[in-house]
Amino acid sequence: MTTDSTPYTVTLVTLFPEMARAITDFGVTRRAVDNGQLQVETVNPRDFTEDRHRTVDDRPFGGGPGMVMKVDPLAKALQSARAANPAATVIYLSPQGQPLTQAKAEALAKQPGLVLLAGRYEGVDERLLDAEVDEQISIGDYVLSGGELPALVLIDAVSRLIPGVLGHQDSAEQDSFSGEFENLLDCPHYTRPEVYNGQAVPPVLLSGNHELIRRWRLKQALGRTWQQRPDLLERRRARGLSKEEQQLLDEYIAEQSS
Ligand SMILES: CC(C)(C)c1cccc(C(=O)NCC2(NC(=O)c3cccc4nocc34)CCCC2)c1
C-alpha cells in the first residue's frame, strides 16, 4: 500500500516495452497514470547486453527446439528495475505460476509496488528465477507467445484496487465486485432502448423499487454463478449463504426446472 500521494509503481521487464501502452494509454488505468496514482515503467533487457548483436537469447543446453532467455541481461534489467523500487515484489509471469485470483490481486495492491518479468521464447534460464524472483503467477492454462499480456492483465487487476483509482471510492462499481456480490458472476445488464428486437427489459428494473431490484439482481447473480461457475459458488457457500441468498437461489433453481 502506498500513501495517497506516492504512486503505486509497476516496472515491467520486457523485450517489447511498447506493449505497456495498453495500460498507460487507455481507460481507467490511463486516468490513474495521468493523475499520478499509478506509475508504469518499462525496462528492456536488450539495453543491458554487451555484445554487438545485443543478444538476449541463446540455444538450450541439452538441445531441443527454441531458445532460452539469457540470465545476464535479465539480471541486470531486474537490478535496474529494483533500484527504482527496492521494496517491490518481483513476479515472473509463467505457466508454472500460481493462478491469479482476485484475492491475490488484492494482496498485491497492498504491496509497495511490483517488478514484473515477462518471458519470451521458451522461457528464462532457471538460475535467474532462483536468484531474483519472489513468486510466479499464471493467468491460465493455454499456450501464449509471451508473458507481457499476462503482466498487463495483472497490472489492470491490481490497479483497480489501488485506493482512489476507481475514483468514487464507495462507488457501486467498487461494491459490485465486493461485499454482497463478492465471488459472484454479474447479473444481466440493460440500458436504453427498453425494447430491442422485440425483447423487453425485465420490468422489475423499470419499477423504481430499489429493494425489489436489489433482490432480483442478487438472485440473478447467485443463479448464474450456480449455472456457469459452481466452483465460485462453493467458495461463497464456504463463507455461508444468508437465508435470503439461499431462498433466492432455491427460487432460481426451481424456475430453471419448471
Ligand atoms: C500447460 C500450459 C499452461 C498450456 C503451458 C505449458 C508449457 C508452456 C506454456 C507456454 O505458454 N509457454 C510460453 C510462455 N507462456 C507464458 O508466459 C504464459 C502462458 C500461459 C499463462 C501465463 N501466465 O503468465 C505467463 C503465462 C512462457 C515463455 C514465453 C511465453 C504453456
PDB file of C-alpha atoms and ligand atoms in Angstrom:
ATOM      1  CA  MET A   1       0.000   0.000   0.000  1.00  0.00           C
ATOM      2  CA  THR A   2       1.283   3.483  -0.758  1.00  0.00           C
ATOM      3  CA  THR A   3       0.199   6.682   0.953  1.00  0.00           C
ATOM      4  CA  ASP A   4      -2.229   8.717  -1.093  1.00  0.00           C
ATOM      5  CA  SER A   5       0.463  10.922  -2.591  1.00  0.00           C
ATOM      6  CA  THR A   6       3.071   8.465  -3.907  1.00  0.00           C
ATOM      7  CA  PRO A   7       2.034   6.425  -6.956  1.00  0.00           C
ATOM      8  CA  TYR A   8       1.832   2.641  -6.961  1.00  0.00           C
ATOM      9  CA  THR A   9       4.791   1.754  -9.158  1.00  0.00           C
ATOM     10  CA  VAL A  10       4.944  -1.202 -11.515  1.00  0.00           C
ATOM     11  CA  THR A  11       8.076  -1.865 -13.550  1.00  0.00           C
ATOM     12  CA  LEU A  12       7.634  -4.241 -16.480  1.00  0.00           C
ATOM     13  CA  VAL A  13      10.798  -6.020 -17.641  1.00  0.00           C
ATOM     14  CA  THR A  14      10.085  -6.878 -21.267  1.00  0.00           C
ATOM     15  CA  LEU A  15      11.616  -7.099 -24.748  1.00  0.00           C
ATOM     16  CA  PHE A  16       8.548  -5.230 -26.058  1.00  0.00           C
ATOM     17  CA  PRO A  17       8.138  -2.130 -23.849  1.00  0.00           C
ATOM     18  CA  GLU A  18       5.603  -0.533 -26.200  1.00  0.00           C
ATOM     19  CA  MET A  19       3.096  -3.189 -25.109  1.00  0.00           C
ATOM     20  CA  ALA A  20       2.710  -1.278 -21.815  1.00  0.00           C
ATOM     21  CA  ARG A  21       0.739   1.335 -23.809  1.00  0.00           C
ATOM     22  CA  ALA A  22      -2.266  -0.991 -23.480  1.00  0.00           C
ATOM     23  CA  ILE A  23      -2.349   0.072 -19.810  1.00  0.00           C
ATOM     24  CA  THR A  24      -0.935   3.611 -19.883  1.00  0.00           C
ATOM     25  CA  ASP A  25      -2.915   4.889 -22.876  1.00  0.00           C
ATOM     26  CA  PHE A  26      -6.476   3.673 -22.281  1.00  0.00           C
ATOM     27  CA  GLY A  27      -9.382   3.848 -19.839  1.00  0.00           C
ATOM     28  CA  VAL A  28      -9.308   3.699 -16.065  1.00  0.00           C
ATOM     29  CA  THR A  29      -5.632   2.769 -15.922  1.00  0.00           C
ATOM     30  CA  ARG A  30      -4.703   5.681 -18.190  1.00  0.00           C
ATOM     31  CA  ARG A  31      -6.593   8.022 -15.847  1.00  0.00           C
ATOM     32  CA  ALA A  32      -4.758   6.504 -12.854  1.00  0.00           C
ATOM     33  CA  VAL A  33      -1.432   7.167 -14.601  1.00  0.00           C
ATOM     34  CA  ASP A  34      -2.461  10.708 -15.592  1.00  0.00           C
ATOM     35  CA  ASN A  35      -3.465  11.642 -12.047  1.00  0.00           C
ATOM     36  CA  GLY A  36      -0.362  10.154 -10.503  1.00  0.00           C
ATOM     37  CA  GLN A  37      -1.860   7.184  -8.659  1.00  0.00           C
ATOM     38  CA  LEU A  38      -0.207   4.594 -10.888  1.00  0.00           C
ATOM     39  CA  GLN A  39       3.245   4.605 -12.448  1.00  0.00           C
ATOM     40  CA  VAL A  40       4.123   2.068 -15.149  1.00  0.00           C
ATOM     41  CA  GLU A  41       7.791   1.893 -16.093  1.00  0.00           C
ATOM     42  CA  THR A  42       9.423  -0.470 -18.571  1.00  0.00           C
ATOM     43  CA  VAL A  43      12.963  -1.881 -18.645  1.00  0.00           C
ATOM     44  CA  ASN A  44      14.222  -3.707 -21.738  1.00  0.00           C
ATOM     45  CA  PRO A  45      16.836  -6.459 -21.150  1.00  0.00           C
ATOM     46  CA  ARG A  46      18.225  -5.731 -24.616  1.00  0.00           C
ATOM     47  CA  ASP A  47      19.554  -2.423 -23.234  1.00  0.00           C
ATOM     48  CA  PHE A  48      21.735  -4.436 -20.826  1.00  0.00           C
ATOM     49  CA  THR A  49      23.514  -6.565 -23.424  1.00  0.00           C
ATOM     50  CA  GLU A  50      27.210  -6.046 -24.106  1.00  0.00           C
ATOM     51  CA  ASP A  51      27.674  -7.729 -27.452  1.00  0.00           C
ATOM     52  CA  ARG A  52      27.375  -6.121 -30.854  1.00  0.00           C
ATOM     53  CA  HIS A  53      24.207  -8.082 -31.681  1.00  0.00           C
ATOM     54  CA  ARG A  54      22.554  -7.221 -28.372  1.00  0.00           C
ATOM     55  CA  THR A  55      21.864 -10.909 -27.756  1.00  0.00           C
ATOM     56  CA  VAL A  56      19.167 -11.744 -25.183  1.00  0.00           C
ATOM     57  CA  ASP A  57      18.575 -15.404 -26.046  1.00  0.00           C
ATOM     58  CA  ASP A  58      20.633 -18.500 -26.711  1.00  0.00           C
ATOM     59  CA  ARG A  59      20.242 -22.170 -27.553  1.00  0.00           C
ATOM     60  CA  PRO A  60      19.104 -24.521 -24.783  1.00  0.00           C
ATOM     61  CA  PHE A  61      21.651 -26.787 -23.105  1.00  0.00           C
ATOM     62  CA  GLY A  62      20.542 -30.373 -23.695  1.00  0.00           C
ATOM     63  CA  GLY A  63      19.310 -29.420 -27.172  1.00  0.00           C
ATOM     64  CA  GLY A  64      15.706 -29.191 -28.289  1.00  0.00           C
ATOM     65  CA  PRO A  65      13.678 -26.596 -30.166  1.00  0.00           C
ATOM     66  CA  GLY A  66      13.516 -22.868 -29.484  1.00  0.00           C
ATOM     67  CA  MET A  67      15.679 -20.504 -27.489  1.00  0.00           C
ATOM     68  CA  VAL A  68      16.114 -19.573 -23.825  1.00  0.00           C
ATOM     69  CA  MET A  69      16.421 -16.036 -22.405  1.00  0.00           C
ATOM     70  CA  LYS A  70      19.944 -15.445 -21.108  1.00  0.00           C
ATOM     71  CA  VAL A  71      20.489 -14.771 -17.391  1.00  0.00           C
ATOM     72  CA  ASP A  72      22.870 -11.817 -17.603  1.00  0.00           C
ATOM     73  CA  PRO A  73      20.768  -9.231 -19.482  1.00  0.00           C
ATOM     74  CA  LEU A  74      17.733 -10.196 -17.378  1.00  0.00           C
ATOM     75  CA  ALA A  75      19.635  -9.985 -14.082  1.00  0.00           C
ATOM     76  CA  LYS A  76      20.920  -6.509 -14.988  1.00  0.00           C
ATOM     77  CA  ALA A  77      17.460  -5.381 -16.147  1.00  0.00           C
ATOM     78  CA  LEU A  78      15.880  -6.652 -12.907  1.00  0.00           C
ATOM     79  CA  GLN A  79      18.595  -4.941 -10.871  1.00  0.00           C
ATOM     80  CA  SER A  80      17.781  -1.681 -12.622  1.00  0.00           C
ATOM     81  CA  ALA A  81      14.056  -2.224 -12.050  1.00  0.00           C
ATOM     82  CA  ARG A  82      14.600  -2.956  -8.349  1.00  0.00           C
ATOM     83  CA  ALA A  83      16.778   0.139  -7.944  1.00  0.00           C
ATOM     84  CA  ALA A  84      13.753   2.289  -8.727  1.00  0.00           C
ATOM     85  CA  ASN A  85      11.548   0.390  -6.239  1.00  0.00           C
ATOM     86  CA  PRO A  86      13.644  -1.670  -3.773  1.00  0.00           C
ATOM     87  CA  ALA A  87      10.697  -2.935  -1.719  1.00  0.00           C
ATOM     88  CA  ALA A  88       8.747  -4.130  -4.759  1.00  0.00           C
ATOM     89  CA  THR A  89       7.692  -7.764  -5.109  1.00  0.00           C
ATOM     90  CA  VAL A  90       9.384  -9.430  -8.099  1.00  0.00           C
ATOM     91  CA  ILE A  91       6.970 -11.624 -10.055  1.00  0.00           C
ATOM     92  CA  TYR A  92       7.699 -13.837 -13.060  1.00  0.00           C
ATOM     93  CA  LEU A  93       4.557 -14.350 -15.151  1.00  0.00           C
ATOM     94  CA  SER A  94       4.763 -18.032 -16.023  1.00  0.00           C
ATOM     95  CA  PRO A  95       2.762 -21.151 -16.930  1.00  0.00           C
ATOM     96  CA  GLN A  96       4.330 -22.686 -13.814  1.00  0.00           C
ATOM     97  CA  GLY A  97       2.927 -19.912 -11.628  1.00  0.00           C
ATOM     98  CA  GLN A  98       0.182 -19.863  -9.029  1.00  0.00           C
ATOM     99  CA  PRO A  99      -3.192 -18.968 -10.598  1.00  0.00           C
ATOM    100  CA  LEU A 100      -4.033 -15.268 -10.480  1.00  0.00           C
ATOM    101  CA  THR A 101      -7.146 -14.682  -8.321  1.00  0.00           C
ATOM    102  CA  GLN A 102      -8.950 -11.594  -7.058  1.00  0.00           C
ATOM    103  CA  ALA A 103      -7.585 -12.364  -3.590  1.00  0.00           C
ATOM    104  CA  LYS A 104      -4.035 -12.397  -4.965  1.00  0.00           C
ATOM    105  CA  ALA A 105      -4.661  -9.088  -6.780  1.00  0.00           C
ATOM    106  CA  GLU A 106      -5.914  -7.578  -3.515  1.00  0.00           C
ATOM    107  CA  ALA A 107      -2.806  -8.798  -1.675  1.00  0.00           C
ATOM    108  CA  LEU A 108      -0.507  -7.346  -4.360  1.00  0.00           C
ATOM    109  CA  ALA A 109      -2.345  -3.992  -4.278  1.00  0.00           C
ATOM    110  CA  LYS A 110      -1.260  -3.705  -0.637  1.00  0.00           C
ATOM    111  CA  GLN A 111       2.422  -4.132  -1.568  1.00  0.00           C
ATOM    112  CA  PRO A 112       4.686  -1.090  -2.141  1.00  0.00           C
ATOM    113  CA  GLY A 113       4.859  -1.918  -5.869  1.00  0.00           C
ATOM    114  CA  LEU A 114       5.711  -4.611  -8.370  1.00  0.00           C
ATOM    115  CA  VAL A 115       8.510  -5.648 -10.702  1.00  0.00           C
ATOM    116  CA  LEU A 116       7.045  -7.913 -13.388  1.00  0.00           C
ATOM    117  CA  LEU A 117       9.198 -10.137 -15.595  1.00  0.00           C
ATOM    118  CA  ALA A 118       7.686 -11.218 -18.904  1.00  0.00           C
ATOM    119  CA  GLY A 119       9.213 -14.244 -20.613  1.00  0.00           C
ATOM    120  CA  ARG A 120       9.601 -14.841 -24.326  1.00  0.00           C
ATOM    121  CA  TYR A 121      10.901 -17.757 -26.449  1.00  0.00           C
ATOM    122  CA  GLU A 122      10.719 -20.989 -24.383  1.00  0.00           C
ATOM    123  CA  GLY A 123      11.251 -19.115 -21.113  1.00  0.00           C
ATOM    124  CA  VAL A 124      14.122 -17.899 -18.935  1.00  0.00           C
ATOM    125  CA  ASP A 125      17.229 -19.599 -17.549  1.00  0.00           C
ATOM    126  CA  GLU A 126      16.133 -21.252 -14.277  1.00  0.00           C
ATOM    127  CA  ARG A 127      19.101 -19.762 -12.399  1.00  0.00           C
ATOM    128  CA  LEU A 128      17.628 -16.291 -12.929  1.00  0.00           C
ATOM    129  CA  LEU A 129      14.366 -17.378 -11.294  1.00  0.00           C
ATOM    130  CA  ASP A 130      16.138 -18.943  -8.308  1.00  0.00           C
ATOM    131  CA  ALA A 131      18.199 -15.821  -7.676  1.00  0.00           C
ATOM    132  CA  GLU A 132      15.866 -12.938  -8.488  1.00  0.00           C
ATOM    133  CA  VAL A 133      12.169 -13.870  -8.426  1.00  0.00           C
ATOM    134  CA  ASP A 134       9.901 -13.768  -5.340  1.00  0.00           C
ATOM    135  CA  GLU A 135       6.926 -15.564  -6.885  1.00  0.00           C
ATOM    136  CA  GLN A 136       5.474 -16.862 -10.145  1.00  0.00           C
ATOM    137  CA  ILE A 137       1.896 -16.174 -11.265  1.00  0.00           C
ATOM    138  CA  SER A 138      -0.085 -17.648 -14.166  1.00  0.00           C
ATOM    139  CA  ILE A 139      -3.200 -16.175 -15.755  1.00  0.00           C
ATOM    140  CA  GLY A 140      -4.390 -19.516 -17.138  1.00  0.00           C
ATOM    141  CA  ASP A 141      -3.702 -22.791 -18.854  1.00  0.00           C
ATOM    142  CA  TYR A 142      -3.134 -22.052 -22.533  1.00  0.00           C
ATOM    143  CA  VAL A 143      -0.021 -21.537 -24.641  1.00  0.00           C
ATOM    144  CA  LEU A 144       0.971 -17.900 -25.168  1.00  0.00           C
ATOM    145  CA  SER A 145       3.759 -16.172 -27.093  1.00  0.00           C
ATOM    146  CA  GLY A 146       4.990 -14.154 -24.144  1.00  0.00           C
ATOM    147  CA  GLY A 147       4.376 -13.047 -20.575  1.00  0.00           C
ATOM    148  CA  GLU A 148       3.537  -9.432 -21.490  1.00  0.00           C
ATOM    149  CA  LEU A 149      -0.219  -9.866 -21.890  1.00  0.00           C
ATOM    150  CA  PRO A 150      -0.356 -11.778 -18.577  1.00  0.00           C
ATOM    151  CA  ALA A 151       1.628  -8.928 -16.973  1.00  0.00           C
ATOM    152  CA  LEU A 152      -0.828  -6.367 -18.368  1.00  0.00           C
ATOM    153  CA  VAL A 153      -3.755  -8.407 -17.035  1.00  0.00           C
ATOM    154  CA  LEU A 154      -2.138  -8.424 -13.603  1.00  0.00           C
ATOM    155  CA  ILE A 155      -1.456  -4.666 -13.705  1.00  0.00           C
ATOM    156  CA  ASP A 156      -5.074  -3.998 -14.686  1.00  0.00           C
ATOM    157  CA  ALA A 157      -6.473  -6.205 -11.905  1.00  0.00           C
ATOM    158  CA  VAL A 158      -4.195  -4.673  -9.249  1.00  0.00           C
ATOM    159  CA  SER A 159      -4.554  -1.049 -10.423  1.00  0.00           C
ATOM    160  CA  ARG A 160      -8.332  -1.084  -9.939  1.00  0.00           C
ATOM    161  CA  LEU A 161      -7.785  -1.944  -6.283  1.00  0.00           C
ATOM    162  CA  ILE A 162      -5.498   0.985  -5.503  1.00  0.00           C
ATOM    163  CA  PRO A 163      -7.452   3.416  -3.299  1.00  0.00           C
ATOM    164  CA  GLY A 164      -8.813   6.281  -5.372  1.00  0.00           C
ATOM    165  CA  VAL A 165      -8.141   4.700  -8.772  1.00  0.00           C
ATOM    166  CA  LEU A 166     -11.793   3.875  -9.314  1.00  0.00           C
ATOM    167  CA  GLY A 167     -12.497   7.486  -8.349  1.00  0.00           C
ATOM    168  CA  HIS A 168     -15.746   7.179  -6.441  1.00  0.00           C
ATOM    169  CA  GLN A 169     -14.313   5.067  -3.574  1.00  0.00           C
ATOM    170  CA  ASP A 170     -17.642   3.897  -2.194  1.00  0.00           C
ATOM    171  CA  SER A 171     -18.907   3.519  -5.777  1.00  0.00           C
ATOM    172  CA  ALA A 172     -21.349   0.867  -6.919  1.00  0.00           C
ATOM    173  CA  GLU A 173     -18.559  -0.238  -9.267  1.00  0.00           C
ATOM    174  CA  GLN A 174     -16.328  -0.941  -6.275  1.00  0.00           C
ATOM    175  CA  ASP A 175     -19.120  -2.660  -4.359  1.00  0.00           C
ATOM    176  CA  SER A 176     -20.417  -4.611  -7.327  1.00  0.00           C
ATOM    177  CA  PHE A 177     -17.432  -6.908  -7.043  1.00  0.00           C
ATOM    178  CA  SER A 178     -17.027  -6.848  -3.291  1.00  0.00           C
ATOM    179  CA  GLY A 179     -19.420  -7.129  -0.373  1.00  0.00           C
ATOM    180  CA  GLU A 180     -22.811  -8.572  -1.281  1.00  0.00           C
ATOM    181  CA  PHE A 181     -21.726  -9.622  -4.783  1.00  0.00           C
ATOM    182  CA  GLU A 182     -18.241 -10.840  -3.869  1.00  0.00           C
ATOM    183  CA  ASN A 183     -17.262 -14.003  -5.757  1.00  0.00           C
ATOM    184  CA  LEU A 184     -20.474 -13.952  -7.763  1.00  0.00           C
ATOM    185  CA  LEU A 185     -20.877 -13.558 -11.500  1.00  0.00           C
ATOM    186  CA  ASP A 186     -22.558 -10.375 -12.678  1.00  0.00           C
ATOM    187  CA  CYS A 187     -26.297 -10.052 -13.028  1.00  0.00           C
ATOM    188  CA  PRO A 188     -27.566  -9.169 -16.540  1.00  0.00           C
ATOM    189  CA  HIS A 189     -27.129  -5.506 -17.513  1.00  0.00           C
ATOM    190  CA  TYR A 190     -29.572  -3.451 -19.593  1.00  0.00           C
ATOM    191  CA  THR A 191     -29.767   0.104 -20.891  1.00  0.00           C
ATOM    192  CA  ARG A 192     -31.901   2.023 -23.443  1.00  0.00           C
ATOM    193  CA  PRO A 193     -33.881   1.226 -25.559  1.00  0.00           C
ATOM    194  CA  GLU A 194     -36.488  -0.504 -23.359  1.00  0.00           C
ATOM    195  CA  VAL A 195     -37.367  -2.876 -26.220  1.00  0.00           C
ATOM    196  CA  TYR A 196     -34.794  -4.162 -28.699  1.00  0.00           C
ATOM    197  CA  ASN A 197     -35.572  -6.704 -31.388  1.00  0.00           C
ATOM    198  CA  GLY A 198     -38.885  -7.276 -29.671  1.00  0.00           C
ATOM    199  CA  GLN A 199     -37.100  -8.138 -26.420  1.00  0.00           C
ATOM    200  CA  ALA A 200     -38.115  -6.020 -23.437  1.00  0.00           C
ATOM    201  CA  VAL A 201     -36.007  -5.168 -20.393  1.00  0.00           C
ATOM    202  CA  PRO A 202     -37.156  -7.125 -17.264  1.00  0.00           C
ATOM    203  CA  PRO A 203     -39.963  -4.916 -15.852  1.00  0.00           C
ATOM    204  CA  VAL A 204     -38.598  -5.013 -12.280  1.00  0.00           C
ATOM    205  CA  LEU A 205     -35.642  -2.892 -13.471  1.00  0.00           C
ATOM    206  CA  LEU A 206     -38.032  -0.150 -14.585  1.00  0.00           C
ATOM    207  CA  SER A 207     -40.133  -0.350 -11.402  1.00  0.00           C
ATOM    208  CA  GLY A 208     -38.084   2.085  -9.343  1.00  0.00           C
ATOM    209  CA  ASN A 209     -38.497  -0.317  -6.403  1.00  0.00           C
ATOM    210  CA  HIS A 210     -34.863  -0.472  -5.256  1.00  0.00           C
ATOM    211  CA  GLU A 211     -35.421  -3.304  -2.796  1.00  0.00           C
ATOM    212  CA  LEU A 212     -37.073  -5.478  -5.462  1.00  0.00           C
ATOM    213  CA  ILE A 213     -34.292  -4.545  -7.913  1.00  0.00           C
ATOM    214  CA  ARG A 214     -31.592  -5.457  -5.371  1.00  0.00           C
ATOM    215  CA  ARG A 215     -33.228  -8.841  -4.752  1.00  0.00           C
ATOM    216  CA  TRP A 216     -33.678  -9.514  -8.481  1.00  0.00           C
ATOM    217  CA  ARG A 217     -30.005  -8.706  -9.165  1.00  0.00           C
ATOM    218  CA  LEU A 218     -28.798 -10.848  -6.260  1.00  0.00           C
ATOM    219  CA  LYS A 219     -30.987 -13.738  -7.430  1.00  0.00           C
ATOM    220  CA  GLN A 220     -29.634 -13.453 -10.987  1.00  0.00           C
ATOM    221  CA  ALA A 221     -26.022 -13.271  -9.760  1.00  0.00           C
ATOM    222  CA  LEU A 222     -26.490 -16.316  -7.496  1.00  0.00           C
ATOM    223  CA  GLY A 223     -28.365 -18.243 -10.201  1.00  0.00           C
ATOM    224  CA  ARG A 224     -25.871 -17.525 -12.957  1.00  0.00           C
ATOM    225  CA  THR A 225     -22.970 -18.417 -10.690  1.00  0.00           C
ATOM    226  CA  TRP A 226     -24.719 -21.685  -9.795  1.00  0.00           C
ATOM    227  CA  GLN A 227     -25.238 -22.382 -13.506  1.00  0.00           C
ATOM    228  CA  GLN A 228     -21.901 -21.286 -15.013  1.00  0.00           C
ATOM    229  CA  ARG A 229     -19.371 -21.418 -12.198  1.00  0.00           C
ATOM    230  CA  PRO A 230     -20.391 -23.791  -9.347  1.00  0.00           C
ATOM    231  CA  ASP A 231     -16.771 -23.590  -8.143  1.00  0.00           C
ATOM    232  CA  LEU A 232     -17.178 -19.877  -7.390  1.00  0.00           C
ATOM    233  CA  LEU A 233     -20.495 -20.558  -5.669  1.00  0.00           C
ATOM    234  CA  GLU A 234     -18.813 -23.199  -3.480  1.00  0.00           C
ATOM    235  CA  ARG A 235     -16.325 -20.560  -2.342  1.00  0.00           C
ATOM    236  CA  ARG A 236     -19.235 -18.314  -1.491  1.00  0.00           C
ATOM    237  CA  ARG A 237     -21.072 -21.153   0.301  1.00  0.00           C
ATOM    238  CA  ALA A 238     -17.963 -21.882   2.366  1.00  0.00           C
ATOM    239  CA  ARG A 239     -18.369 -18.372   3.733  1.00  0.00           C
ATOM    240  CA  GLY A 240     -22.056 -19.090   4.355  1.00  0.00           C
ATOM    241  CA  LEU A 241     -25.046 -18.001   2.272  1.00  0.00           C
ATOM    242  CA  SER A 242     -27.572 -15.809   4.067  1.00  0.00           C
ATOM    243  CA  LYS A 243     -31.156 -17.029   4.457  1.00  0.00           C
ATOM    244  CA  GLU A 244     -32.203 -14.572   1.763  1.00  0.00           C
ATOM    245  CA  GLU A 245     -29.459 -15.766  -0.614  1.00  0.00           C
ATOM    246  CA  GLN A 246     -30.346 -19.435  -0.114  1.00  0.00           C
ATOM    247  CA  GLN A 247     -34.028 -18.626  -0.714  1.00  0.00           C
ATOM    248  CA  LEU A 248     -33.301 -16.623  -3.877  1.00  0.00           C
ATOM    249  CA  LEU A 249     -31.051 -19.391  -5.211  1.00  0.00           C
ATOM    250  CA  ASP A 250     -33.702 -22.041  -4.492  1.00  0.00           C
ATOM    251  CA  GLU A 251     -36.252 -19.901  -6.349  1.00  0.00           C
ATOM    252  CA  TYR A 252     -33.902 -19.544  -9.324  1.00  0.00           C
ATOM    253  CA  ILE A 253     -33.193 -23.285  -9.463  1.00  0.00           C
ATOM    254  CA  ALA A 254     -36.922 -24.121  -9.180  1.00  0.00           C
ATOM    255  CA  GLU A 255     -37.651 -21.756 -12.090  1.00  0.00           C
ATOM    256  CA  GLN A 256     -34.981 -23.470 -14.196  1.00  0.00           C
ATOM    257  CA  SER A 257     -36.575 -26.873 -13.916  1.00  0.00           C
ATOM    258  CA  SER A 258     -40.182 -25.621 -14.401  1.00  0.00           C
TER     259      SER A 258
HETATM  260  C1  LIG B   1       0.299 -26.104 -19.791  1.00  0.00           C
HETATM  261  C2  LIG B   1       0.375 -24.752 -20.478  1.00  0.00           C
HETATM  262  C3  LIG B   1      -0.075 -23.664 -19.497  1.00  0.00           C
HETATM  263  C4  LIG B   1      -0.577 -24.742 -21.679  1.00  0.00           C
HETATM  264  C5  LIG B   1       1.788 -24.433 -20.957  1.00  0.00           C
HETATM  265  C6  LIG B   1       2.824 -25.369 -20.777  1.00  0.00           C
HETATM  266  C7  LIG B   1       4.106 -25.050 -21.233  1.00  0.00           C
HETATM  267  C8  LIG B   1       4.378 -23.805 -21.826  1.00  0.00           C
HETATM  268  C9  LIG B   1       3.346 -22.882 -21.981  1.00  0.00           C
HETATM  269  C10 LIG B   1       3.595 -21.552 -22.603  1.00  0.00           C
HETATM  270  O1  LIG B   1       2.672 -20.857 -22.925  1.00  0.00           O
HETATM  271  N1  LIG B   1       4.897 -21.170 -22.755  1.00  0.00           N
HETATM  272  C11 LIG B   1       5.225 -19.906 -23.406  1.00  0.00           C
HETATM  273  C12 LIG B   1       5.278 -18.766 -22.401  1.00  0.00           C
HETATM  274  N2  LIG B   1       3.992 -18.711 -21.716  1.00  0.00           N
HETATM  275  C13 LIG B   1       3.667 -17.813 -20.738  1.00  0.00           C
HETATM  276  O2  LIG B   1       4.404 -16.938 -20.364  1.00  0.00           O
HETATM  277  C14 LIG B   1       2.308 -17.996 -20.104  1.00  0.00           C
HETATM  278  C15 LIG B   1       1.390 -18.900 -20.624  1.00  0.00           C
HETATM  279  C16 LIG B   1       0.138 -19.056 -20.012  1.00  0.00           C
HETATM  280  C17 LIG B   1      -0.246 -18.324 -18.888  1.00  0.00           C
HETATM  281  C18 LIG B   1       0.684 -17.404 -18.371  1.00  0.00           C
HETATM  282  N3  LIG B   1       0.578 -16.564 -17.307  1.00  0.00           N
HETATM  283  O3  LIG B   1       1.725 -15.878 -17.212  1.00  0.00           O
HETATM  284  C19 LIG B   1       2.576 -16.251 -18.177  1.00  0.00           C
HETATM  285  C20 LIG B   1       1.947 -17.229 -18.952  1.00  0.00           C
HETATM  286  C21 LIG B   1       6.438 -18.938 -21.417  1.00  0.00           C
HETATM  287  C22 LIG B   1       7.640 -18.266 -22.053  1.00  0.00           C
HETATM  288  C23 LIG B   1       7.111 -17.378 -23.156  1.00  0.00           C
HETATM  289  C24 LIG B   1       5.603 -17.468 -23.122  1.00  0.00           C
HETATM  290  C25 LIG B   1       2.054 -23.180 -21.538  1.00  0.00           C
END
